[in-house]
mmCIF file of C-alpha atoms in Angstrom:
data_model
loop_
_atom_site.group_PDB
_atom_site.id
_atom_site.type_symbol
_atom_site.label_atom_id
_atom_site.label_comp_id
_atom_site.label_asym_id
_atom_site.label_seq_id
_atom_site.Cartn_x
_atom_site.Cartn_y
_atom_site.Cartn_z
ATOM 1 C CA THR Z 1 128.994 6.558 -15.561
ATOM 2 C CA THR Z 2 130.809 9.754 -14.710
ATOM 3 C CA LEU Z 3 130.610 11.471 -11.336
ATOM 4 C CA TYR Z 4 131.687 15.000 -10.489
ATOM 5 C CA TYR Z 5 132.862 16.165 -7.073
ATOM 6 C CA ARG Z 6 134.664 18.901 -5.209
ATOM 7 C CA ILE Z 7 135.946 19.183 -1.680
ATOM 8 C CA VAL Z 8 134.816 21.811 0.797
ATOM 9 C CA GLY Z 9 137.395 22.845 3.385
ATOM 10 C CA VAL Z 10 136.524 24.640 6.603
ATOM 11 C CA ASP Z 11 139.244 26.742 8.259
ATOM 12 C CA ASN Z 12 139.532 27.181 12.041
ATOM 13 C CA ASP Z 13 137.829 30.558 11.696
ATOM 14 C CA GLY Z 14 134.855 28.972 9.836
ATOM 15 C CA LYS Z 15 135.885 30.280 6.416
ATOM 16 C CA LEU Z 16 134.992 27.913 3.553
ATOM 17 C CA SER Z 17 137.198 27.096 0.588
ATOM 18 C CA TYR Z 18 136.349 24.880 -2.374
ATOM 19 C CA SER Z 19 138.549 22.688 -4.535
ATOM 20 C CA GLU Z 20 138.262 22.520 -8.296
ATOM 21 C CA VAL Z 21 135.503 20.292 -9.660
ATOM 22 C CA ARG Z 22 136.946 16.874 -10.500
ATOM 23 C CA GLN Z 23 135.646 14.094 -12.682
ATOM 24 C CA LEU Z 24 135.519 10.424 -11.655
ATOM 25 C CA ALA Z 25 134.775 7.748 -14.258
ATOM 26 C CA MET Z 26 133.131 4.650 -12.827
ATOM 27 C CA GLY Z 27 133.808 1.109 -14.065
ATOM 28 C CA LYS Z 28 131.682 -0.923 -16.424
ATOM 29 C CA GLU Z 29 128.109 -1.658 -15.516
ATOM 30 C CA GLN Z 30 127.749 -5.033 -13.828
ATOM 31 C CA LEU Z 31 125.671 -7.627 -15.631
ATOM 32 C CA ALA Z 32 122.410 -8.369 -13.839
ATOM 33 C CA ILE Z 33 122.237 -12.162 -14.046
ATOM 34 C CA SER Z 34 119.342 -14.202 -12.718
ATOM 35 C CA ILE Z 35 119.730 -17.972 -12.174
ATOM 36 C CA PHE Z 36 116.810 -19.731 -10.484
ATOM 37 C CA PRO Z 37 116.106 -21.994 -8.831
ATOM 38 C CA ASN Z 38 119.592 -22.440 -7.483
ATOM 39 C CA PRO Z 39 120.062 -25.209 -6.358
ATOM 40 C CA ALA Z 40 118.185 -26.716 -9.302
ATOM 41 C CA LYS Z 41 116.550 -30.119 -9.626
ATOM 42 C CA ASP Z 42 114.679 -30.407 -12.924
ATOM 43 C CA VAL Z 43 115.159 -27.099 -14.741
ATOM 44 C CA VAL Z 44 117.013 -23.842 -14.317
ATOM 45 C CA ASN Z 45 115.970 -20.422 -15.653
ATOM 46 C CA ILE Z 46 118.829 -18.168 -16.725
ATOM 47 C CA SER Z 47 118.381 -14.572 -17.778
ATOM 48 C CA CYS Z 48 120.620 -11.586 -18.431
ATOM 49 C CA ARG Z 49 119.997 -8.483 -20.492
ATOM 50 C CA GLY Z 50 121.854 -8.663 -23.803
ATOM 51 C CA MET Z 51 123.044 -12.256 -23.593
ATOM 52 C CA LYS Z 52 123.679 -14.150 -26.798
ATOM 53 C CA GLN Z 53 124.973 -17.477 -25.485
ATOM 54 C CA VAL Z 54 124.875 -19.599 -22.334
ATOM 55 C CA ARG Z 55 127.223 -22.487 -21.566
ATOM 56 C CA ILE Z 56 126.980 -24.945 -18.692
ATOM 57 C CA ILE Z 57 130.396 -26.287 -17.639
ATOM 58 C CA ASN Z 58 130.976 -29.126 -15.174
ATOM 59 C CA SER Z 59 133.640 -29.309 -12.466
ATOM 60 C CA LEU Z 60 136.072 -30.956 -14.919
ATOM 61 C CA GLY Z 61 135.847 -27.976 -17.267
ATOM 62 C CA GLN Z 62 133.753 -29.852 -19.836
ATOM 63 C CA GLN Z 63 130.952 -28.028 -21.610
ATOM 64 C CA ILE Z 64 127.747 -29.933 -20.811
ATOM 65 C CA THR Z 65 125.276 -27.872 -22.801
ATOM 66 C CA THR Z 66 125.003 -24.589 -24.630
ATOM 67 C CA GLY Z 67 122.123 -22.343 -25.577
ATOM 68 C CA THR Z 68 122.152 -19.861 -28.411
ATOM 69 C CA ASN Z 69 118.475 -19.525 -29.360
ATOM 70 C CA LEU Z 70 117.685 -17.090 -26.583
ATOM 71 C CA SER Z 71 114.288 -15.442 -26.410
ATOM 72 C CA ASN Z 72 113.579 -12.369 -24.302
ATOM 73 C CA ASN Z 73 117.106 -12.493 -22.852
ATOM 74 C CA GLY Z 74 116.435 -15.802 -21.113
ATOM 75 C CA ILE Z 75 116.609 -19.557 -21.447
ATOM 76 C CA ILE Z 76 115.281 -22.579 -19.570
ATOM 77 C CA ILE Z 77 117.680 -25.518 -19.351
ATOM 78 C CA ASN Z 78 116.607 -29.040 -18.405
ATOM 79 C CA THR Z 79 118.888 -30.325 -15.627
ATOM 80 C CA LYS Z 80 117.153 -33.687 -14.961
ATOM 81 C CA ASN Z 81 120.004 -35.635 -16.579
ATOM 82 C CA PHE Z 82 122.799 -33.638 -14.926
ATOM 83 C CA SER Z 83 124.812 -35.339 -12.180
ATOM 84 C CA LYS Z 84 124.488 -33.753 -8.755
ATOM 85 C CA GLY Z 85 127.167 -31.182 -8.119
ATOM 86 C CA LEU Z 86 128.592 -27.779 -8.903
ATOM 87 C CA TYR Z 87 128.476 -26.284 -12.404
ATOM 88 C CA ILE Z 88 129.555 -22.993 -13.937
ATOM 89 C CA VAL Z 89 127.051 -20.977 -15.955
ATOM 90 C CA GLN Z 90 129.013 -18.937 -18.481
ATOM 91 C CA ILE Z 91 127.102 -16.098 -20.130
ATOM 92 C CA ILE Z 92 128.373 -14.374 -23.262
ATOM 93 C CA THR Z 93 126.736 -11.030 -24.037
ATOM 94 C CA LYS Z 94 126.156 -9.372 -27.396
ATOM 95 C CA ASN Z 95 129.201 -7.192 -26.539
ATOM 96 C CA ASN Z 96 131.265 -10.415 -26.191
ATOM 97 C CA GLU Z 97 131.653 -9.950 -22.441
ATOM 98 C CA ALA Z 98 131.807 -13.185 -20.438
ATOM 99 C CA LYS Z 99 130.505 -13.681 -16.915
ATOM 100 C CA ASN Z 100 130.627 -16.869 -14.843
ATOM 101 C CA GLU Z 101 128.192 -17.793 -12.082
ATOM 102 C CA LYS Z 102 127.835 -20.922 -9.956
ATOM 103 C CA LEU Z 103 124.958 -23.377 -10.300
ATOM 104 C CA ILE Z 104 124.278 -26.275 -7.939
ATOM 105 C CA VAL Z 105 122.285 -29.253 -9.214
ATOM 106 C CA GLU Z 106 120.687 -31.519 -6.604
#
């Protein structure tokens, strides 16, 4: 996204002066990730536009499960056999961007 701006200055006598128009490039669009329910008990729904892979990583850094057959940008993962605790949901997009989010399993 690109924004354009200029500064308006007001002198003591009320006279206005304008700066040149400047361009400001904004950073990359943030991935809109949905993880619910969180905390999870039996299943967790994970969705993100443009994702191609999901990995669940435990607190020791071990990959517990992975999903690559994603339909409609989402996946449901069974968490019944997961130990209680904190996990990392790692999402890889079709642009090979990676994003990590926390997941708690009760």
